Amino acid sequence: MSKSLPEFKYMTFDVVGTLIDFESGLKACLVEIAAEAGTTVDGEQALTLYRTARYAEDADLFPDDLVRVYLAIALKLGLPADQKYGERLRDSAKNWKGFADSAAALARLAKDYRLVAMTNARRWAFDLFEKELGNPFYATFTADDTGTEKPDPVFFEAVFAYVAAQGHSKDDILHVAQSQYHDIGISRELGLANCWIERRHAQKGYGGTIEPAEFTKPDYHFTSMAGLTDAVAAARA
């Protein structure tokens, strides 16, 4: 086990999937398009197709890449393969909501830790996500800032350098995320303490997130952000 929860100075967060409910946002938009086309879509099938298309070699940065993704999966879902619908899926990100516990949990945690966002989303989208979450972050890193996406170690190293410039080290960080592939596995490889928020604990499979080659047992494991904040409160009592 890593340090106790009160010993960390920073908490770094994956955003899309951990704090922002992108799966519900994607499915809602596809359901709307399907209804207009006089058909229906299966949400989990859509996420499976999305996952395969999202991680193609010609992928663009997120969520701009949703235009290409939509055109790649539309016909398989029985939807019209028109550019305007791909743009609509991309733009749906502007309205994605946080999980019900995200904003309140972050507000609580911000009282005791420096919260740092680490997102594969582009800055334009993250700015909207941050507002949705109540602007809780001490510092933020996007794909535009780092020039890469997690699980690339370069992304994490940019954050380590930032923390080092403040006189601290990666040992002072607890990385919080739902993605085994993008965050939990690589954070372990880099010697970073981690906390897995298992958002899909009541559902089968990995949904819209790529399946890892192997499962990494996290240092801390909760099924919600509320679970993490409650554990912090108990440890500090």
CSV table of N, CA, C and O in Angstrom, one decimal, residues 66-174:
chain,number,residue,atom,x,y,z
A,66,LEU,N,-14.3,12.9,-32.9
A,66,LEU,CA,-15.6,12.3,-32.9
A,66,LEU,C,-16.3,12.4,-34.3
A,66,LEU,O,-17.2,11.7,-34.6
A,67,VAL,N,-15.8,13.4,-35.1
A,67,VAL,CA,-16.4,13.5,-36.4
A,67,VAL,C,-16.0,12.3,-37.3
A,67,VAL,O,-16.8,11.7,-37.9
A,68,ARG,N,-14.7,12.0,-37.2
A,68,ARG,CA,-14.2,10.8,-37.9
A,68,ARG,C,-14.8,9.5,-37.4
A,68,ARG,O,-15.2,8.7,-38.1
A,69,VAL,N,-14.8,9.5,-36.1
A,69,VAL,CA,-15.4,8.3,-35.4
A,69,VAL,C,-16.8,8.0,-35.9
A,69,VAL,O,-17.2,6.9,-36.2
A,70,TYR,N,-17.6,9.1,-35.9
A,70,TYR,CA,-19.0,8.9,-36.2
A,70,TYR,C,-19.1,8.4,-37.7
A,70,TYR,O,-19.9,7.4,-37.9
A,71,LEU,N,-18.4,8.9,-38.6
A,71,LEU,CA,-18.4,8.5,-40.0
A,71,LEU,C,-18.0,7.0,-40.1
A,71,LEU,O,-18.4,6.3,-41.0
A,72,ALA,N,-17.1,6.6,-39.2
A,72,ALA,CA,-16.6,5.2,-39.2
A,72,ALA,C,-17.6,4.2,-38.7
A,72,ALA,O,-17.6,3.0,-39.1
A,73,ILE,N,-18.5,4.6,-37.8
A,73,ILE,CA,-19.4,3.7,-37.1
A,73,ILE,C,-20.9,3.9,-37.5
A,73,ILE,O,-21.7,3.0,-37.2
A,74,ALA,N,-21.2,4.9,-38.2
A,74,ALA,CA,-22.6,5.3,-38.5
A,74,ALA,C,-23.4,4.1,-39.2
A,74,ALA,O,-24.4,3.7,-38.8
A,75,LEU,N,-22.8,3.7,-40.3
A,75,LEU,CA,-23.5,2.7,-41.1
A,75,LEU,C,-23.7,1.3,-40.3
A,75,LEU,O,-24.7,0.6,-40.5
A,76,LYS,N,-22.7,1.0,-39.5
A,76,LYS,CA,-22.8,-0.2,-38.7
A,76,LYS,C,-23.9,-0.1,-37.6
A,76,LYS,O,-24.5,-1.1,-37.2
A,77,LEU,N,-24.3,1.2,-37.3
A,77,LEU,CA,-25.4,1.4,-36.3
A,77,LEU,C,-26.7,1.7,-37.0
A,77,LEU,O,-27.7,1.9,-36.4
A,78,GLY,N,-26.7,1.7,-38.4
A,78,GLY,CA,-27.9,2.0,-39.1
A,78,GLY,C,-28.2,3.5,-39.1
A,78,GLY,O,-29.4,3.8,-39.3
A,79,LEU,N,-27.2,4.3,-39.0
A,79,LEU,CA,-27.4,5.8,-38.9
A,79,LEU,C,-26.9,6.4,-40.2
A,79,LEU,O,-26.0,5.8,-40.9
A,80,PRO,N,-27.3,7.6,-40.6
A,80,PRO,CA,-26.9,8.3,-41.8
A,80,PRO,C,-25.4,8.7,-41.6
A,80,PRO,O,-25.0,9.3,-40.7
A,81,ALA,N,-24.6,8.3,-42.6
A,81,ALA,CA,-23.2,8.7,-42.6
A,81,ALA,C,-22.9,10.0,-43.2
A,81,ALA,O,-22.3,10.2,-44.2
A,82,ASP,N,-23.4,11.1,-42.5
A,82,ASP,CA,-23.3,12.4,-43.0
A,82,ASP,C,-22.4,13.2,-42.1
A,82,ASP,O,-22.4,13.1,-40.9
A,83,GLN,N,-21.6,14.1,-42.7
A,83,GLN,CA,-20.6,14.9,-41.9
A,83,GLN,C,-21.3,15.7,-40.8
A,83,GLN,O,-20.8,15.8,-39.7
A,84,LYS,N,-22.5,16.2,-41.1
A,84,LYS,CA,-23.1,17.1,-40.2
A,84,LYS,C,-23.5,16.4,-38.9
A,84,LYS,O,-23.5,17.0,-37.8
A,85,TYR,N,-23.7,15.0,-39.0
A,85,TYR,CA,-24.0,14.3,-37.7
A,85,TYR,C,-22.7,14.0,-37.0
A,85,TYR,O,-22.7,14.0,-35.7
A,86,GLY,N,-21.6,13.9,-37.7
A,86,GLY,CA,-20.3,13.7,-37.0
A,86,GLY,C,-20.0,15.0,-36.2
A,86,GLY,O,-19.5,14.9,-35.1
A,87,GLU,N,-20.2,16.1,-36.9
A,87,GLU,CA,-20.0,17.4,-36.2
A,87,GLU,C,-20.9,17.6,-35.0
A,87,GLU,O,-20.5,18.1,-34.0
A,88,ARG,N,-22.1,17.0,-35.1
A,88,ARG,CA,-23.1,17.1,-34.0
A,88,ARG,C,-22.6,16.3,-32.8
A,88,ARG,O,-22.7,16.7,-31.7
A,89,LEU,N,-22.0,15.1,-33.1
A,89,LEU,CA,-21.5,14.3,-32.1
A,89,LEU,C,-20.3,15.0,-31.4
A,89,LEU,O,-20.2,15.0,-30.1
A,90,ARG,N,-19.4,15.5,-32.2
A,90,ARG,CA,-18.3,16.3,-31.6
A,90,ARG,C,-18.8,17.4,-30.7
A,90,ARG,O,-18.4,17.6,-29.6
A,91,ASP,N,-19.8,18.2,-31.2
A,91,ASP,CA,-20.3,19.3,-30.5
A,91,ASP,C,-21.1,19.0,-29.2
A,91,ASP,O,-21.3,19.8,-28.3
A,92,SER,N,-21.5,17.7,-29.2
A,92,SER,CA,-22.3,17.3,-28.0
A,92,SER,C,-21.4,17.3,-26.8
A,92,SER,O,-22.0,17.4,-25.6
A,93,ALA,N,-20.1,17.3,-26.9
A,93,ALA,CA,-19.2,17.4,-25.8
A,93,ALA,C,-19.4,18.7,-25.0
A,93,ALA,O,-19.1,18.8,-23.8
A,94,LYS,N,-19.9,19.7,-25.7
A,94,LYS,CA,-20.1,21.0,-25.0
A,94,LYS,C,-21.2,20.9,-23.9
A,94,LYS,O,-21.2,21.7,-23.0
A,95,ASN,N,-22.0,19.8,-24.0
A,95,ASN,CA,-23.1,19.7,-23.1
A,95,ASN,C,-23.0,18.5,-22.2
A,95,ASN,O,-23.9,18.1,-21.4
A,96,TRP,N,-21.9,17.8,-22.2
A,96,TRP,CA,-21.7,16.6,-21.4
A,96,TRP,C,-21.7,17.0,-19.9
A,96,TRP,O,-21.1,18.0,-19.5
A,97,LYS,N,-22.3,16.2,-19.1
A,97,LYS,CA,-22.4,16.5,-17.7
A,97,LYS,C,-21.4,15.7,-16.8
A,97,LYS,O,-20.9,14.7,-17.2
A,98,GLY,N,-21.2,16.3,-15.7
A,98,GLY,CA,-20.3,15.6,-14.7
A,98,GLY,C,-21.2,14.5,-14.1
A,98,GLY,O,-22.4,14.5,-14.1
A,99,PHE,N,-20.5,13.4,-13.6
A,99,PHE,CA,-21.2,12.4,-12.8
A,99,PHE,C,-21.8,13.2,-11.6
A,99,PHE,O,-21.3,14.2,-11.1
A,100,ALA,N,-22.9,12.6,-11.0
A,100,ALA,CA,-23.6,13.3,-10.0
A,100,ALA,C,-22.8,13.7,-8.8
A,100,ALA,O,-23.1,14.6,-8.1
A,101,ASP,N,-21.7,12.9,-8.5
A,101,ASP,CA,-20.9,13.2,-7.3
A,101,ASP,C,-19.6,13.9,-7.6
A,101,ASP,O,-18.9,14.3,-6.7
A,102,SER,N,-19.4,14.3,-8.9
A,102,SER,CA,-18.1,14.8,-9.2
A,102,SER,C,-17.8,16.2,-8.6
A,102,SER,O,-16.8,16.4,-7.9
A,103,ALA,N,-18.7,17.2,-8.9
A,103,ALA,CA,-18.4,18.5,-8.4
A,103,ALA,C,-18.3,18.6,-6.9
A,103,ALA,O,-17.4,19.3,-6.4
A,104,ALA,N,-19.2,18.0,-6.2
A,104,ALA,CA,-19.2,18.1,-4.8
A,104,ALA,C,-18.0,17.4,-4.2
A,104,ALA,O,-17.4,18.0,-3.3
A,105,ALA,N,-17.6,16.3,-4.8
A,105,ALA,CA,-16.4,15.6,-4.3
A,105,ALA,C,-15.1,16.5,-4.5
A,105,ALA,O,-14.3,16.6,-3.6
A,106,LEU,N,-15.0,17.1,-5.7
A,106,LEU,CA,-13.9,17.9,-6.0
A,106,LEU,C,-13.8,19.1,-5.1
A,106,LEU,O,-12.7,19.5,-4.6
A,107,ALA,N,-14.9,19.7,-4.8
A,107,ALA,CA,-15.0,20.8,-3.9
A,107,ALA,C,-14.5,20.5,-2.5
A,107,ALA,O,-13.7,21.2,-1.8
A,108,ARG,N,-14.8,19.3,-2.0
A,108,ARG,CA,-14.4,18.8,-0.7
A,108,ARG,C,-12.9,18.5,-0.7
A,108,ARG,O,-12.2,18.9,0.2
A,109,LEU,N,-12.4,17.9,-1.8
A,109,LEU,CA,-11.0,17.5,-1.9
A,109,LEU,C,-10.1,18.7,-2.0
A,109,LEU,O,-9.0,18.7,-1.6
A,110,ALA,N,-10.6,19.8,-2.7
A,110,ALA,CA,-9.8,21.0,-2.9
A,110,ALA,C,-9.5,21.7,-1.6
A,110,ALA,O,-8.5,22.5,-1.6
A,111,LYS,N,-10.1,21.4,-0.5
A,111,LYS,CA,-9.8,22.0,0.8
A,111,LYS,C,-8.6,21.4,1.4
A,111,LYS,O,-7.9,22.1,2.2
A,112,ASP,N,-8.2,20.2,0.9
A,112,ASP,CA,-7.0,19.6,1.5
A,112,ASP,C,-5.9,19.2,0.5
A,112,ASP,O,-4.8,18.9,1.0
A,113,TYR,N,-6.2,19.3,-0.8
A,113,TYR,CA,-5.2,18.9,-1.8
A,113,TYR,C,-5.1,20.0,-2.9
A,113,TYR,O,-6.1,20.7,-3.1
A,114,ARG,N,-4.0,20.0,-3.6
A,114,ARG,CA,-4.0,20.7,-4.8
A,114,ARG,C,-4.4,19.8,-5.9
A,114,ARG,O,-3.8,18.7,-6.2
A,115,LEU,N,-5.5,20.1,-6.6
A,115,LEU,CA,-6.1,19.3,-7.6
A,115,LEU,C,-5.6,19.7,-9.0
A,115,LEU,O,-5.6,20.8,-9.4
A,116,VAL,N,-5.1,18.7,-9.7
A,116,VAL,CA,-4.6,18.9,-11.0
A,116,VAL,C,-5.3,18.0,-12.1
A,116,VAL,O,-5.4,16.8,-11.9
A,117,ALA,N,-5.8,18.7,-13.1
A,117,ALA,CA,-6.5,17.9,-14.2
A,117,ALA,C,-5.5,17.4,-15.2
A,117,ALA,O,-4.6,18.2,-15.6
A,118,MET,N,-5.6,16.2,-15.6
A,118,MET,CA,-4.8,15.6,-16.7
A,118,MET,C,-5.8,15.0,-17.7
A,118,MET,O,-6.2,13.8,-17.5
A,119,THR,N,-6.0,15.7,-18.8
A,119,THR,CA,-7.1,15.2,-19.7
A,119,THR,C,-6.5,15.0,-21.1
A,119,THR,O,-5.8,15.9,-21.6
A,120,ASN,N,-7.0,14.0,-21.8
A,120,ASN,CA,-6.7,13.8,-23.2
A,120,ASN,C,-7.5,14.7,-24.1
A,120,ASN,O,-7.3,14.7,-25.3
A,121,ALA,N,-8.5,15.4,-23.5
A,121,ALA,CA,-9.3,16.3,-24.3
A,121,ALA,C,-8.5,17.6,-24.7
A,121,ALA,O,-7.5,18.0,-24.0
A,122,ARG,N,-9.0,18.2,-25.8
A,122,ARG,CA,-8.4,19.5,-26.2
A,122,ARG,C,-8.8,20.6,-25.2
A,122,ARG,O,-9.8,20.5,-24.5
A,123,ARG,N,-8.1,21.7,-25.2
A,123,ARG,CA,-8.3,22.8,-24.3
A,123,ARG,C,-9.8,23.3,-24.4
A,123,ARG,O,-10.4,23.6,-23.4
A,124,TRP,N,-10.3,23.5,-25.7
A,124,TRP,CA,-11.6,24.1,-25.8
A,124,TRP,C,-12.7,23.2,-25.1
A,124,TRP,O,-13.6,23.8,-24.5
A,125,ALA,N,-12.5,21.9,-25.2
A,125,ALA,CA,-13.5,21.1,-24.5
A,125,ALA,C,-13.3,21.1,-23.0
A,125,ALA,O,-14.2,21.1,-22.2
A,126,PHE,N,-12.0,21.0,-22.6
A,126,PHE,CA,-11.7,20.9,-21.2
A,126,PHE,C,-12.2,22.2,-20.4
A,126,PHE,O,-12.7,22.1,-19.3
A,127,ASP,N,-12.1,23.3,-21.1
A,127,ASP,CA,-12.6,24.6,-20.4
A,127,ASP,C,-14.1,24.5,-20.1
A,127,ASP,O,-14.5,25.0,-19.0
A,128,LEU,N,-14.9,23.8,-20.9
A,128,LEU,CA,-16.3,23.6,-20.6
A,128,LEU,C,-16.5,22.5,-19.5
A,128,LEU,O,-17.3,22.7,-18.7
A,129,PHE,N,-15.7,21.5,-19.6
A,129,PHE,CA,-15.8,20.5,-18.6
A,129,PHE,C,-15.4,21.1,-17.2
A,129,PHE,O,-16.1,20.8,-16.2
A,130,GLU,N,-14.4,21.9,-17.1
A,130,GLU,CA,-14.0,22.5,-15.9
A,130,GLU,C,-15.1,23.3,-15.3
A,130,GLU,O,-15.3,23.3,-14.1
A,131,LYS,N,-15.7,24.1,-16.1
A,131,LYS,CA,-16.8,24.9,-15.7
A,131,LYS,C,-18.0,24.0,-15.1
A,131,LYS,O,-18.5,24.3,-14.1
A,132,GLU,N,-18.3,23.0,-15.8
A,132,GLU,CA,-19.3,22.0,-15.4
A,132,GLU,C,-18.9,21.5,-14.0
A,132,GLU,O,-19.8,21.2,-13.2
A,133,LEU,N,-17.7,21.3,-13.7
A,133,LEU,CA,-17.2,20.7,-12.5
A,133,LEU,C,-17.0,21.7,-11.4
A,133,LEU,O,-16.6,21.4,-10.2
A,134,GLY,N,-17.3,23.0,-11.7
A,134,GLY,CA,-17.1,24.0,-10.6
A,134,GLY,C,-15.8,24.7,-10.5
A,134,GLY,O,-15.5,25.3,-9.5
A,135,ASN,N,-15.0,24.5,-11.5
A,135,ASN,CA,-13.6,25.2,-11.6
A,135,ASN,C,-12.8,24.9,-10.3
A,135,ASN,O,-12.3,25.8,-9.6
A,136,PRO,N,-12.6,23.6,-10.1
A,136,PRO,CA,-11.9,23.2,-8.8
A,136,PRO,C,-10.4,23.0,-8.9
A,136,PRO,O,-9.7,22.8,-7.9
A,137,PHE,N,-9.8,23.2,-10.1
A,137,PHE,CA,-8.4,22.8,-10.3
A,137,PHE,C,-7.4,23.8,-10.0
A,137,PHE,O,-7.5,25.0,-10.3
A,138,TYR,N,-6.3,23.4,-9.4
A,138,TYR,CA,-5.2,24.2,-9.1
A,138,TYR,C,-4.3,24.4,-10.3
A,138,TYR,O,-3.7,25.5,-10.5
A,139,ALA,N,-4.2,23.4,-11.1
A,139,ALA,CA,-3.5,23.4,-12.4
A,139,ALA,C,-4.2,22.4,-13.4
A,139,ALA,O,-4.8,21.5,-13.0
A,140,THR,N,-4.0,22.7,-14.7
A,140,THR,CA,-4.6,21.8,-15.7
A,140,THR,C,-3.7,21.5,-16.8
A,140,THR,O,-2.9,22.4,-17.3
A,141,PHE,N,-3.7,20.3,-17.3
A,141,PHE,CA,-2.9,19.8,-18.4
A,141,PHE,C,-3.9,19.1,-19.4
A,141,PHE,O,-4.6,18.2,-19.1
A,142,THR,N,-3.8,19.6,-20.7
A,142,THR,CA,-4.6,19.0,-21.7
A,142,THR,C,-3.7,18.4,-22.8
A,142,THR,O,-2.5,18.6,-22.8
A,143,ALA,N,-4.3,17.8,-23.8
A,143,ALA,CA,-3.6,17.2,-24.9
A,143,ALA,C,-2.9,18.4,-25.7
A,143,ALA,O,-1.8,18.2,-26.3
A,144,ASP,N,-3.5,19.5,-25.7
A,144,ASP,CA,-2.9,20.7,-26.4
A,144,ASP,C,-1.7,21.1,-25.7
A,144,ASP,O,-0.7,21.6,-26.3
A,145,ASP,N,-1.7,21.0,-24.3
A,145,ASP,CA,-0.5,21.5,-23.5
A,145,ASP,C,0.7,20.6,-23.6
A,145,ASP,O,1.8,21.0,-23.7
A,146,THR,N,0.4,19.3,-23.6
A,146,THR,CA,1.5,18.3,-23.6
A,146,THR,C,1.9,17.8,-25.0
A,146,THR,O,3.0,17.2,-25.1
A,147,GLY,N,1.0,18.0,-26.0
A,147,GLY,CA,1.3,17.5,-27.3
A,147,GLY,C,1.2,16.0,-27.4
A,147,GLY,O,1.6,15.4,-28.5
A,148,THR,N,0.5,15.4,-26.5
A,148,THR,CA,0.4,13.9,-26.5
A,148,THR,C,-0.8,13.5,-25.7
A,148,THR,O,-1.5,14.4,-25.1
A,149,GLU,N,-1.2,12.2,-25.7
A,149,GLU,CA,-2.3,11.7,-24.9
A,149,GLU,C,-1.8,10.6,-23.9
A,149,GLU,O,-0.8,9.9,-24.3
A,150,LYS,N,-2.4,10.5,-22.8
A,150,LYS,CA,-2.2,9.3,-21.9
A,150,LYS,C,-2.6,8.1,-22.7
A,150,LYS,O,-3.6,8.2,-23.5
A,151,PRO,N,-1.9,7.0,-22.6
A,151,PRO,CA,-0.9,6.6,-21.6
A,151,PRO,C,0.5,7.0,-21.9
A,151,PRO,O,1.5,6.4,-21.3
A,152,ASP,N,0.8,7.9,-22.8
A,152,ASP,CA,2.2,8.3,-23.1
A,152,ASP,C,2.8,8.8,-21.8
A,152,ASP,O,2.3,9.8,-21.2
A,153,PRO,N,4.0,8.3,-21.4
A,153,PRO,CA,4.6,8.8,-20.2
A,153,PRO,C,5.0,10.2,-20.3
A,153,PRO,O,5.1,10.9,-19.2
A,154,VAL,N,5.1,10.8,-21.5
A,154,VAL,CA,5.5,12.2,-21.7
A,154,VAL,C,4.4,13.1,-21.0
A,154,VAL,O,4.8,14.1,-20.5
A,155,PHE,N,3.2,12.7,-21.1
A,155,PHE,CA,2.1,13.4,-20.5
A,155,PHE,C,2.3,13.5,-19.0
A,155,PHE,O,2.2,14.6,-18.4
A,156,PHE,N,2.6,12.4,-18.4
A,156,PHE,CA,2.8,12.4,-16.9
A,156,PHE,C,4.1,13.1,-16.5
A,156,PHE,O,4.1,13.8,-15.5
A,157,GLU,N,5.1,13.0,-17.3
A,157,GLU,CA,6.4,13.7,-17.0
A,157,GLU,C,6.2,15.2,-17.0
A,157,GLU,O,6.9,15.9,-16.3
A,158,ALA,N,5.3,15.7,-17.9
A,158,ALA,CA,5.0,17.2,-17.8
A,158,ALA,C,4.4,17.6,-16.5
A,158,ALA,O,4.8,18.7,-16.0
A,159,VAL,N,3.6,16.7,-15.9
A,159,VAL,CA,3.0,17.0,-14.6
A,159,VAL,C,4.1,16.9,-13.5
A,159,VAL,O,4.1,17.7,-12.6
A,160,PHE,N,4.9,15.9,-13.6
A,160,PHE,CA,6.0,15.7,-12.6
A,160,PHE,C,6.9,16.9,-12.6
A,160,PHE,O,7.3,17.4,-11.5
A,161,ALA,N,7.2,17.4,-13.8
A,161,ALA,CA,8.1,18.6,-13.9
A,161,ALA,C,7.4,19.8,-13.2
A,161,ALA,O,8.1,20.6,-12.5
A,162,TYR,N,6.1,20.0,-13.4
A,162,TYR,CA,5.4,21.1,-12.8
A,162,TYR,C,5.4,21.0,-11.3
A,162,TYR,O,5.7,22.0,-10.6
A,163,VAL,N,5.2,19.8,-10.8
A,163,VAL,CA,5.2,19.6,-9.3
A,163,VAL,C,6.6,19.8,-8.8
A,163,VAL,O,6.8,20.4,-7.7
A,164,ALA,N,7.6,19.3,-9.5
A,164,ALA,CA,9.0,19.5,-9.0
A,164,ALA,C,9.3,21.0,-9.0
A,164,ALA,O,10.1,21.4,-8.0
A,165,ALA,N,8.8,21.8,-9.9
A,165,ALA,CA,9.1,23.2,-9.9
A,165,ALA,C,8.5,23.9,-8.7
A,165,ALA,O,8.9,25.0,-8.3
A,166,GLN,N,7.5,23.2,-8.0
A,166,GLN,CA,6.9,23.8,-6.8
A,166,GLN,C,7.6,23.2,-5.6
A,166,GLN,O,7.1,23.4,-4.5
A,167,GLY,N,8.6,22.4,-5.8
A,167,GLY,CA,9.4,21.9,-4.6
A,167,GLY,C,8.9,20.6,-4.1
A,167,GLY,O,9.2,20.2,-3.0
A,168,HIS,N,8.1,19.9,-4.9
A,168,HIS,CA,7.5,18.6,-4.5
A,168,HIS,C,7.9,17.5,-5.5
A,168,HIS,O,8.6,17.8,-6.5
A,169,SER,N,7.5,16.3,-5.3
A,169,SER,CA,7.8,15.2,-6.2
A,169,SER,C,6.6,14.4,-6.5
A,169,SER,O,5.5,14.6,-5.9
A,170,LYS,N,6.8,13.4,-7.4
A,170,LYS,CA,5.6,12.5,-7.8
A,170,LYS,C,5.2,11.7,-6.6
A,170,LYS,O,4.1,11.2,-6.6
A,171,ASP,N,6.1,11.6,-5.6
A,171,ASP,CA,5.7,10.8,-4.4
A,171,ASP,C,4.6,11.6,-3.6
A,171,ASP,O,4.0,11.0,-2.7
A,172,ASP,N,4.4,12.8,-3.9
A,172,ASP,CA,3.4,13.6,-3.2
A,172,ASP,C,2.0,13.6,-4.0
A,172,ASP,O,1.1,14.3,-3.6
A,173,ILE,N,2.0,12.8,-5.0
A,173,ILE,CA,0.8,12.8,-5.9
A,173,ILE,C,0.0,11.5,-5.8
A,173,ILE,O,0.6,10.4,-5.8
A,174,LEU,N,-1.3,11.6,-5.7
A,174,LEU,CA,-2.2,10.4,-5.9
A,174,LEU,C,-2.9,10.6,-7.2
A,174,LEU,O,-3.7,11.6,-7.3
